[in-house]
């Protein structure tokens, strides 16, 4: 089936109320972690958007080479249900951020993307053997497939406004991945980077962990607040 295997609706508005904006959230996990548990484990990240007034769809997808198909199918189903004028954005972390960006590549009607620590180039792995191994394990080695699923190589097809958050010392996905996409998108992108030092006694754990690396809790909260403001201000219909 092309349908997304699992999703849940999160909202701070009554079930009978018509939403004014919709956020599709995609979890991370190296494109290999999937299933309801993967989505439920990341519910708090999705709930952040629901608390801000977005009807939020927290979803999962089939692993490996199939997730792009599934997240685009979820977007198409959402668009068909709520109509062409509805403001719809995507967001995710790590591999989920990559998938959020790929919806923008494939569907120019998407309003905005908020991508946290996302892979943007599956071909140029920035001399990181560890990142290269994640790409190989999660998305394979076919050159044409990797190029087709690299947002930075298809930046000219993206019309959505894009917010990119990344830690300068990300341990899994090099920050250069977001920097190159920001450069390619120009005025369509906003890039925010985090850095150490930490302000938590236990180091890069719990609330001090921003996706793949530790940072000051106040800086993490400020980045998330900036992302919420960015998405709220994005136009419902991207420029042609």
Coordinates of N, CA and C in Angstrom, one line a residue:
X1 N 0.8 -1.2 0.0 CA 0.0 0.0 0.0 C 0.9 1.2 0.0
X2 N 0.4 2.3 -0.6 CA 1.1 3.6 -0.7 C 0.7 4.4 0.5
X3 N -0.2 4.0 1.3 CA -0.7 4.9 2.4 C 0.3 4.8 3.6
X4 N 0.4 5.9 4.3 CA 1.2 5.9 5.5 C 0.7 4.9 6.5
X5 N 1.5 4.1 7.1 CA 1.0 3.0 7.9 C 0.3 3.4 9.2
X6 N 0.7 4.6 9.8 CA 0.1 5.0 11.0 C 0.1 6.5 11.2
X7 N -0.9 7.1 11.7 CA -0.9 8.5 12.1 C -1.9 8.8 13.2
X8 N -1.6 9.9 13.9 CA -2.6 10.3 14.9 C -2.8 11.8 14.9
X9 N -3.9 12.2 15.2 CA -4.3 13.6 15.2 C -4.1 14.2 16.5
X10 N -3.3 15.3 16.6 CA -3.1 16.0 17.8 C -3.6 17.4 17.6
X11 N -4.4 17.9 18.6 CA -4.9 19.3 18.4 C -5.3 19.9 19.8
X12 N -5.2 21.2 19.9 CA -5.6 21.9 21.1 C -7.0 22.4 20.9
X13 N -7.6 22.3 19.7 CA -8.9 22.8 19.4 C -9.9 21.6 19.5
X14 N -11.2 21.9 19.7 CA -12.2 20.9 19.7 C -12.2 20.1 18.4
X15 N -12.5 18.8 18.6 CA -12.5 17.9 17.4 C -13.5 18.4 16.3
X16 N -14.5 19.1 16.7 CA -15.5 19.6 15.8 C -15.1 20.9 15.1
X17 N -14.1 21.6 15.6 CA -13.6 22.9 15.0 C -12.8 22.7 13.8
X18 N -13.0 23.5 12.8 CA -12.3 23.5 11.6 C -10.9 24.0 11.8
X19 N -9.8 23.3 11.4 CA -8.5 23.8 11.6 C -8.2 25.0 10.7
X20 N -7.3 25.9 11.1 CA -6.8 27.0 10.3 C -5.5 26.7 9.7
X21 N -4.7 25.8 10.2 CA -3.4 25.4 9.7 C -3.1 24.0 10.2
X22 N -2.3 23.3 9.4 CA -2.0 21.9 9.7 C -0.5 21.7 9.6
X23 N 0.0 20.9 10.5 CA 1.4 20.5 10.6 C 1.5 19.0 10.5
X24 N 2.3 18.5 9.5 CA 2.6 17.1 9.4 C 4.0 16.9 10.1
X25 N 4.0 16.0 11.1 CA 5.3 15.7 11.8 C 5.8 14.3 11.4
X26 N 7.1 14.3 11.1 CA 7.7 13.0 10.8 C 8.9 12.8 11.7
X27 N 8.9 11.6 12.4 CA 9.9 11.3 13.3 C 11.2 10.9 12.6
X28 N 12.3 10.9 13.4 CA 13.6 10.4 12.8 C 13.9 9.0 13.1
X29 N 15.1 8.6 12.9 CA 15.5 7.2 13.1 C 16.2 6.5 11.9
X30 N 17.0 7.4 11.2 CA 17.8 6.9 10.1 C 17.0 6.2 9.0
X31 N 15.8 6.6 8.8 CA 14.9 6.1 7.7 C 14.6 4.6 7.9
X32 N 15.0 4.0 9.0 CA 14.8 2.6 9.3 C 13.9 2.3 10.4
X33 N 13.7 3.3 11.3 CA 12.9 3.1 12.5 C 11.4 3.5 12.1
X34 N 10.5 2.6 12.3 CA 9.1 2.9 11.8 C 8.1 2.2 12.7
X35 N 6.9 2.5 12.5 CA 5.8 1.9 13.2 C 5.2 2.8 14.3
X36 N 4.0 2.5 14.8 CA 3.3 3.3 15.7 C 4.2 3.7 16.9
X37 N 5.0 2.8 17.5 CA 5.8 3.1 18.6 C 6.8 4.3 18.3
X38 N 7.4 4.3 17.1 CA 8.3 5.4 16.7 C 7.6 6.7 16.7
X39 N 6.4 6.8 16.3 CA 5.6 8.0 16.3 C 5.2 8.4 17.7
X40 N 4.8 7.4 18.5 CA 4.3 7.7 19.8 C 5.5 8.2 20.7
X41 N 6.7 7.6 20.5 CA 7.8 8.0 21.3 C 8.2 9.5 21.0
X42 N 7.8 10.0 19.9 CA 8.2 11.4 19.6 C 6.9 12.3 19.7
X43 N 5.9 11.9 20.3 CA 4.7 12.6 20.4 C 4.9 14.0 21.0
X44 N 5.8 14.1 22.0 CA 6.0 15.4 22.6 C 6.5 16.5 21.6
X45 N 7.3 16.1 20.7 CA 7.8 17.0 19.7 C 6.6 17.5 18.8
X46 N 5.7 16.5 18.4 CA 4.6 16.9 17.6 C 3.6 17.7 18.4
X47 N 3.5 17.4 19.7 CA 2.5 18.1 20.6 C 2.8 19.6 20.7
X48 N 4.1 19.9 20.6 CA 4.5 21.3 20.6 C 3.7 22.2 19.6
X49 N 3.5 21.6 18.4 CA 2.8 22.3 17.4 C 1.3 22.3 17.7
X50 N 0.8 21.2 18.2 CA -0.6 21.2 18.6 C -0.9 22.3 19.7
X51 N 0.0 22.4 20.6 CA -0.2 23.4 21.7 C -0.1 24.8 21.2
X52 N 0.5 25.0 20.0 CA 0.6 26.3 19.4 C -0.6 26.6 18.4
X53 N -1.6 25.7 18.4 CA -2.8 26.0 17.6 C -2.8 25.3 16.3
X54 N -1.9 24.4 16.0 CA -1.9 23.7 14.7 C -2.6 22.4 14.9
X55 N -3.4 22.0 13.9 CA -3.9 20.6 13.8 C -2.6 19.8 13.4
X56 N -2.2 18.9 14.2 CA -0.9 18.3 14.0 C -1.1 16.8 13.7
X57 N -0.6 16.3 12.6 CA -0.6 14.9 12.3 C 0.7 14.3 12.6
X58 N 0.8 13.4 13.6 CA 2.0 12.7 14.0 C 2.0 11.3 13.3
X59 N 3.0 11.1 12.4 CA 2.9 9.9 11.6 C 4.2 9.1 11.5
X60 N 4.1 7.9 11.0 CA 5.2 7.1 10.7 C 5.2 6.7 9.2
X61 N 6.1 5.9 8.8 CA 6.3 5.5 7.4 C 7.0 4.2 7.3
X62 N 6.9 3.6 6.1 CA 7.7 2.4 5.9 C 9.2 2.7 5.8
X63 N 10.0 1.7 6.2 CA 11.4 2.0 6.2 C 12.1 2.0 4.9
X64 N 13.4 2.4 5.0 CA 14.4 2.4 3.9 C 13.9 3.2 2.7
X65 N 13.8 2.6 1.5 CA 13.6 3.3 0.3 C 12.1 3.8 0.1
X66 N 11.2 3.5 1.1 CA 9.8 3.8 0.9 C 9.3 5.1 1.6
X67 N 10.0 5.7 2.5 CA 9.4 6.7 3.3 C 9.0 8.0 2.6
X68 N 9.8 8.3 1.5 CA 9.4 9.5 0.8 C 8.0 9.3 0.1
X69 N 7.8 8.1 -0.4 CA 6.5 7.8 -1.0 C 5.4 8.0 0.0
X70 N 5.6 7.5 1.2 CA 4.6 7.5 2.3 C 4.3 8.9 2.8
X71 N 5.3 9.8 3.0 CA 5.1 11.1 3.5 C 4.4 12.0 2.4
X72 N 4.7 11.8 1.2 CA 4.1 12.6 0.1 C 2.6 12.1 0.0
X73 N 2.4 10.8 0.2 CA 1.0 10.3 0.2 C 0.2 10.9 1.3
X74 N 0.8 11.1 2.5 CA 0.1 11.7 3.6 C -0.3 13.1 3.3
X75 N 0.7 13.8 2.7 CA 0.4 15.2 2.3 C -0.7 15.3 1.3
X76 N -0.7 14.5 0.3 CA -1.7 14.5 -0.7 C -3.1 14.2 -0.1
X77 N -3.2 13.2 0.8 CA -4.4 12.9 1.5 C -4.9 14.1 2.3
X78 N -4.0 14.7 3.0 CA -4.4 15.9 3.8 C -4.9 17.0 3.0
X79 N -4.1 17.3 1.9 CA -4.6 18.3 1.0 C -5.9 18.0 0.4
X80 N -6.2 16.8 0.0 CA -7.5 16.4 -0.6 C -8.6 16.6 0.4
X81 N -8.3 16.3 1.7 CA -9.3 16.4 2.7 C -9.7 17.9 3.0
X82 N -8.6 18.7 3.1 CA -8.9 20.1 3.6 C -8.8 21.2 2.5
X83 N -8.5 20.8 1.3 CA -8.7 21.8 0.2 C -7.4 22.6 -0.2
X84 N -7.5 23.2 -1.3 CA -6.3 23.9 -1.8 C -5.9 25.2 -1.1
X85 N -6.8 25.8 -0.3 CA -6.4 27.0 0.4 C -5.9 26.8 1.8
X86 N -6.0 25.5 2.3 CA -5.5 25.2 3.7 C -4.0 25.4 3.8
X87 N -3.5 26.0 4.8 CA -2.1 26.2 5.1 C -1.6 24.8 5.7
X88 N -0.7 24.2 5.0 CA -0.1 22.9 5.4 C 1.4 23.0 5.4
X89 N 2.0 22.7 6.5 CA 3.5 22.7 6.6 C 3.9 21.3 7.1
X90 N 5.2 21.0 7.0 CA 5.8 19.8 7.4 C 7.0 20.1 8.4
X91 N 7.2 19.1 9.3 CA 8.3 19.3 10.2 C 8.9 17.9 10.6
X92 N 10.1 17.9 11.0 CA 10.7 16.6 11.5 C 12.1 16.8 12.0
X93 N 12.6 15.8 12.5 CA 14.0 15.8 13.1 C 14.8 14.7 12.5
X94 N 16.0 15.1 12.2 CA 17.0 14.1 11.6 C 16.4 13.5 10.3
X95 N 16.2 12.2 10.2 CA 15.7 11.6 8.9 C 14.3 12.2 8.7
X96 N 13.5 12.5 9.7 CA 12.2 13.1 9.6 C 12.3 14.5 9.0
X97 N 13.3 15.2 9.3 CA 13.5 16.5 8.7 C 13.8 16.4 7.2
X98 N 14.6 15.4 6.8 CA 14.8 15.1 5.4 C 13.5 14.8 4.7
X99 N 12.6 14.0 5.3 CA 11.3 13.7 4.7 C 10.4 14.9 4.6
X100 N 10.5 15.8 5.6 CA 9.7 17.0 5.6 C 10.1 17.9 4.4
X101 N 11.4 17.9 4.1 CA 12.0 18.7 3.0 C 11.6 18.0 1.7
X102 N 11.6 16.7 1.6 CA 11.2 16.1 0.4 C 9.8 16.3 0.0
X103 N 8.9 16.5 0.9 CA 7.5 16.9 0.6 C 7.6 18.2 -0.2
X104 N 8.4 19.2 0.3 CA 8.5 20.4 -0.4 C 9.1 20.3 -1.8
X105 N 10.0 19.4 -2.0 CA 10.5 19.1 -3.3 C 9.5 18.6 -4.2
X106 N 8.7 17.7 -3.8 CA 7.7 17.0 -4.6 C 6.4 17.7 -4.7
X107 N 6.1 18.6 -3.8 CA 4.8 19.3 -3.8 C 5.0 20.8 -3.6
X108 N 4.9 21.6 -4.6 CA 5.1 23.0 -4.5 C 4.0 23.8 -3.8
X109 N 2.9 23.2 -3.5 CA 1.8 23.8 -2.8 C 2.0 23.8 -1.3
X110 N 3.1 23.1 -0.8 CA 3.4 23.1 0.6 C 3.8 24.5 1.1
X111 N 3.2 24.9 2.2 CA 3.4 26.3 2.7 C 4.8 26.4 3.3
X112 N 5.2 25.6 4.2 CA 6.5 25.7 4.9 C 7.1 24.4 5.4
X113 N 8.4 24.5 5.7 CA 9.0 23.3 6.3 C 9.9 23.8 7.5
X114 N 9.8 23.0 8.6 CA 10.7 23.3 9.7 C 11.5 22.0 9.9
X115 N 12.8 22.1 9.5 CA 13.7 20.9 9.5 C 14.8 21.0 10.6
X116 N 14.8 20.1 11.5 CA 15.8 20.1 12.6 C 16.8 19.0 12.3
X117 N 18.1 19.5 12.1 CA 19.2 18.5 12.0 C 19.0 17.5 10.8
X118 N 18.5 18.0 9.7 CA 18.1 17.1 8.6 C 19.2 16.9 7.6
X119 N 19.3 15.7 7.1 CA 20.1 15.4 5.9 C 19.5 16.1 4.7
X120 N 20.4 16.8 4.0 CA 19.9 17.4 2.7 C 20.6 16.9 1.5
X121 N 21.7 16.3 1.7 CA 22.5 15.8 0.6 C 22.9 14.3 0.9
X122 N 22.4 13.4 0.1 CA 22.7 12.0 0.3 C 23.9 11.5 -0.5
X123 N 24.4 12.4 -1.3 CA 25.5 12.1 -2.2 C 26.8 12.6 -1.6
X124 N 26.8 13.9 -1.3 CA 28.0 14.5 -0.6 C 27.8 14.4 0.9
X125 N 28.5 13.5 1.6 CA 28.3 13.3 3.0 C 29.3 14.0 3.9
X126 N 29.9 15.1 3.3 CA 30.8 16.0 4.0 C 31.9 15.3 4.8
X127 N 32.5 14.3 4.1 CA 33.6 13.6 4.7 C 33.4 12.9 6.0
X128 N 32.1 12.7 6.3 CA 31.7 12.0 7.6 C 31.4 10.6 7.3
X129 N 32.3 9.7 7.8 CA 32.1 8.3 7.5 C 30.8 7.8 8.3
X130 N 30.6 8.4 9.4 CA 29.4 7.9 10.2 C 28.1 8.3 9.5
X131 N 28.0 9.6 9.0 CA 26.8 10.0 8.3 C 26.7 9.2 7.0
X132 N 27.8 8.9 6.3 CA 27.7 8.1 5.1 C 27.2 6.7 5.4
X133 N 27.5 6.2 6.6 CA 27.0 4.8 6.9 C 25.5 4.9 7.2
X134 N 25.0 6.0 7.8 CA 23.6 6.1 8.1 C 22.8 6.2 6.7
X135 N 23.4 7.0 5.8 CA 22.7 7.1 4.5 C 22.7 5.7 3.8
X136 N 23.8 5.0 3.8 CA 23.9 3.7 3.2 C 22.9 2.7 3.8
X137 N 22.8 2.7 5.1 CA 21.9 1.7 5.8 C 20.5 2.1 5.6
X138 N 20.2 3.4 5.6 CA 18.8 3.8 5.5 C 18.2 4.0 4.1
X139 N 19.1 4.4 3.2 CA 18.6 4.8 1.8 C 19.3 4.1 0.7
X140 N 20.3 3.2 1.0 CA 20.9 2.4 0.0 C 22.1 3.1 -0.7
X141 N 22.5 2.6 -1.8 CA 23.7 3.2 -2.5 C 23.5 3.5 -4.0
X142 N 22.2 3.4 -4.4 CA 22.0 3.7 -5.9 C 22.2 5.2 -6.1
X143 N 23.1 5.6 -7.0 CA 23.4 7.0 -7.1 C 22.2 7.8 -7.6
X144 N 21.5 7.3 -8.5 CA 20.3 8.0 -9.1 C 19.3 8.3 -8.0
X145 N 19.0 7.2 -7.2 CA 18.1 7.3 -6.1 C 18.5 8.4 -5.1
X146 N 19.8 8.3 -4.7 CA 20.3 9.3 -3.7 C 20.3 10.7 -4.2
X147 N 20.6 10.9 -5.5 CA 20.5 12.3 -6.1 C 19.0 12.8 -6.1
X148 N 18.1 11.9 -6.5 CA 16.7 12.2 -6.6 C 16.1 12.6 -5.2
X149 N 16.7 12.0 -4.1 CA 16.2 12.3 -2.8 C 17.1 13.2 -2.0
X150 N 17.9 14.0 -2.6 CA 18.7 15.0 -2.0 C 18.1 16.4 -2.2
X151 N 17.5 17.0 -1.1 CA 16.8 18.3 -1.3 C 17.8 19.4 -1.8
X152 N 19.0 19.3 -1.4 CA 19.9 20.4 -1.9 C 20.2 20.3 -3.4
X153 N 20.1 19.1 -3.9 CA 20.3 19.0 -5.4 C 19.1 19.3 -6.2
X154 N 18.0 19.5 -5.5 CA 16.7 19.8 -6.1 C 16.1 21.1 -5.5
X155 N 17.0 22.0 -5.0 CA 16.5 23.2 -4.3 C 15.7 24.1 -5.2
X156 N 16.0 24.1 -6.5 CA 15.3 24.9 -7.4 C 13.8 24.5 -7.6
X157 N 13.5 23.3 -7.1 CA 12.1 22.9 -7.2 C 11.3 23.3 -5.9
X158 N 12.0 23.8 -4.9 CA 11.3 24.1 -3.6 C 10.8 25.5 -3.7
X159 N 9.5 25.7 -3.4 CA 8.9 27.0 -3.3 C 8.5 27.4 -1.9
X160 N 8.4 26.4 -1.0 CA 8.0 26.6 0.4 C 9.1 27.4 1.1
X161 N 8.6 28.2 2.1 CA 9.6 28.8 3.1 C 10.2 27.7 4.0
X162 N 11.5 27.7 4.2 CA 12.1 26.6 4.9 C 12.9 27.2 6.1
X163 N 12.7 26.6 7.3 CA 13.4 26.9 8.5 C 14.3 25.7 8.8
X164 N 15.6 26.0 8.9 CA 16.6 25.0 9.2 C 17.3 25.2 10.5
X165 N 17.1 24.2 11.4 CA 17.8 24.3 12.7 C 18.9 23.2 12.7
X166 N 20.1 23.5 13.2 CA 21.1 22.5 13.3 C 22.1 22.9 14.4
X167 N 22.7 21.9 15.0 CA 23.8 22.1 16.0 C 25.1 22.1 15.2
X168 N 25.9 23.1 15.5 CA 27.2 23.3 14.8 C 28.1 22.0 15.0
X169 N 27.9 21.3 16.1 CA 28.8 20.1 16.3 C 27.9 18.9 16.3
X170 N 26.9 18.8 15.5 CA 26.1 17.7 15.3 C 26.9 16.4 15.2
X171 N 26.6 15.4 16.0 CA 27.4 14.2 16.0 C 27.0 13.2 14.9
X172 N 25.8 13.4 14.3 CA 25.4 12.4 13.3 C 25.3 13.0 11.9
X173 N 24.7 14.2 11.7 CA 24.5 14.8 10.5 C 25.2 16.1 10.5
X174 N 26.3 16.3 9.6 CA 27.1 17.5 9.6 C 26.2 18.7 9.4
X175 N 26.6 19.8 10.1 CA 25.8 21.1 10.0 C 26.0 21.6 8.6
X176 N 27.0 21.2 7.9 CA 27.2 21.7 6.5 C 26.0 21.3 5.6
X177 N 25.3 20.2 6.0 CA 24.1 19.8 5.2 C 23.0 20.9 5.2
X178 N 22.8 21.5 6.4 CA 21.8 22.6 6.4 C 22.3 23.9 5.8
X179 N 23.6 24.1 6.0 CA 24.2 25.4 5.5 C 24.1 25.4 4.0
X180 N 24.4 24.3 3.3 CA 24.4 24.3 1.9 C 23.0 24.5 1.3
X181 N 22.0 23.9 2.0 CA 20.6 24.0 1.5 C 20.2 25.5 1.7
X182 N 20.6 26.1 2.9 CA 20.2 27.5 3.1 C 20.8 28.4 2.0
X183 N 22.0 28.1 1.6 CA 22.7 28.9 0.6 C 22.0 28.7 -0.7
X184 N 21.6 27.5 -1.0 CA 20.9 27.2 -2.3 C 19.5 27.8 -2.4
X185 N 18.8 27.9 -1.2 CA 17.5 28.5 -1.2 C 17.4 30.0 -1.1
X186 N 18.5 30.6 -0.6 CA 18.6 32.0 -0.5 C 17.5 32.6 0.4
X187 N 16.7 33.5 -0.1 CA 15.7 34.2 0.8 C 14.6 33.3 1.2
X188 N 14.5 32.1 0.6 CA 13.4 31.2 1.0 C 13.7 30.5 2.3
X189 N 15.0 30.6 2.8 CA 15.4 29.8 3.9 C 15.9 30.7 5.1
X190 N 15.6 30.2 6.3 CA 16.1 30.8 7.5 C 16.9 29.7 8.2
X191 N 18.2 30.0 8.6 CA 19.1 29.0 9.2 C 19.4 29.5 10.6
X192 N 19.2 28.6 11.6 CA 19.5 28.9 13.0 C 20.4 27.7 13.5
X193 N 21.6 28.1 14.1 CA 22.5 27.1 14.6 C 22.7 27.2 16.1
X194 N 22.9 26.0 16.7 CA 23.2 26.0 18.1 C 24.6 25.5 18.4
X195 N 25.1 25.8 19.5 CA 26.4 25.4 19.9 C 26.5 25.2 21.4
X196 N 27.5 24.5 21.9 CA 27.8 24.3 23.3 C 28.3 25.7 23.8
X197 N 28.4 26.0 25.1 CA 28.5 25.0 26.2 C 27.1 24.6 26.7
X198 N 27.1 23.6 27.5 CA 25.9 23.0 28.1 C 25.6 23.8 29.4
X199 N 24.3 23.7 29.8 CA 24.0 24.3 31.1 C 23.3 23.2 32.0
X200 N 23.4 22.0 31.6 CA 22.8 20.9 32.4 C 23.9 20.1 33.1
X201 N 23.7 19.8 34.4 CA 24.7 19.0 35.1 C 25.1 17.7 34.5
X202 N 24.1 17.0 33.8 CA 24.4 15.7 33.3 C 24.9 15.8 31.8
X203 N 25.1 17.0 31.3 CA 25.6 17.1 30.0 C 24.5 16.9 28.9
X204 N 24.9 16.3 27.8 CA 24.0 16.2 26.7 C 22.9 15.1 26.8
X205 N 22.1 15.3 27.8 CA 21.0 14.4 28.1 C 19.7 15.1 28.3
X206 N 18.6 14.4 28.1 CA 17.3 14.9 28.4 C 17.0 16.3 27.8
X207 N 16.6 17.3 28.5 CA 16.2 18.5 27.9 C 17.3 19.3 27.3
X208 N 18.6 18.9 27.6 CA 19.7 19.7 27.0 C 20.1 19.0 25.6
X209 N 19.4 18.1 25.2 CA 19.8 17.4 23.9 C 19.0 18.0 22.8
X210 N 19.6 18.6 21.8 CA 19.0 19.1 20.6 C 19.3 18.1 19.5
X211 N 18.4 17.2 19.3 CA 18.5 16.1 18.3 C 19.7 15.2 18.4
X212 N 20.9 15.7 18.0 CA 22.1 14.8 18.0 C 23.2 15.4 18.9
X213 N 23.0 16.5 19.5 CA 24.1 17.1 20.3 C 23.5 18.0 21.4
X214 N 24.4 18.3 22.4 CA 23.9 19.0 23.6 C 24.1 20.5 23.4
X215 N 23.2 21.3 24.0 CA 23.3 22.8 23.9 C 22.6 23.3 25.2
X216 N 22.8 24.6 25.3 CA 22.1 25.3 26.5 C 20.6 25.2 26.3
X217 N 19.9 24.9 27.4 CA 18.5 24.7 27.3 C 17.8 26.0 26.9
X218 N 18.3 27.1 27.3 CA 17.7 28.4 26.9 C 17.8 28.6 25.4
X219 N 19.0 28.2 24.8 CA 19.2 28.3 23.4 C 18.3 27.4 22.6
X220 N 18.1 26.2 23.1 CA 17.2 25.2 22.5 C 15.8 25.8 22.5
X221 N 15.3 26.3 23.6 CA 14.0 26.8 23.7 C 13.8 28.0 22.8
X222 N 14.8 28.8 22.6 CA 14.7 30.0 21.7 C 14.6 29.6 20.3
X223 N 15.4 28.5 19.9 CA 15.3 28.0 18.6 C 13.9 27.5 18.2
X224 N 13.4 26.7 19.2 CA 12.0 26.2 18.9 C 11.0 27.3 18.8
X225 N 11.2 28.3 19.7 CA 10.2 29.5 19.6 C 10.3 30.2 18.3
X226 N 11.6 30.3 17.8 CA 11.8 30.9 16.5 C 11.1 30.1 15.3
X227 N 11.2 28.8 15.5 CA 10.6 27.9 14.5 C 9.1 28.1 14.5
X228 N 8.5 28.2 15.6 CA 7.0 28.4 15.7 C 6.6 29.7 15.1
X229 N 7.4 30.8 15.4 CA 7.1 32.1 14.8 C 7.2 32.1 13.3
X230 N 8.3 31.4 12.8 CA 8.5 31.3 11.4 C 7.4 30.6 10.7
X231 N 6.9 29.5 11.2 CA 5.8 28.8 10.5 C 4.5 29.6 10.6
X232 N 4.3 30.2 11.7 CA 3.1 31.0 11.8 C 3.0 32.1 10.8
X233 N 4.2 32.7 10.4 CA 4.2 33.8 9.5 C 4.3 33.4 8.1
X234 N 4.6 32.1 7.8 CA 4.7 31.7 6.4 C 3.4 31.8 5.7
X235 N 3.4 32.2 4.4 CA 2.1 32.3 3.7 C 1.5 31.0 3.4
X236 N 0.2 30.9 3.4 CA -0.5 29.7 3.1 C -0.2 29.1 1.7
X237 N 0.0 30.0 0.8 CA 0.3 29.6 -0.6 C 1.7 30.2 -0.9
X238 N 2.7 29.3 -1.2 CA 4.0 29.8 -1.6 C 4.0 30.5 -2.9
X239 N 4.9 31.5 -3.1 CA 5.0 32.2 -4.3 C 5.3 31.2 -5.5
X240 N 4.8 31.5 -6.7 CA 5.0 30.7 -7.8 C 6.5 30.8 -8.3

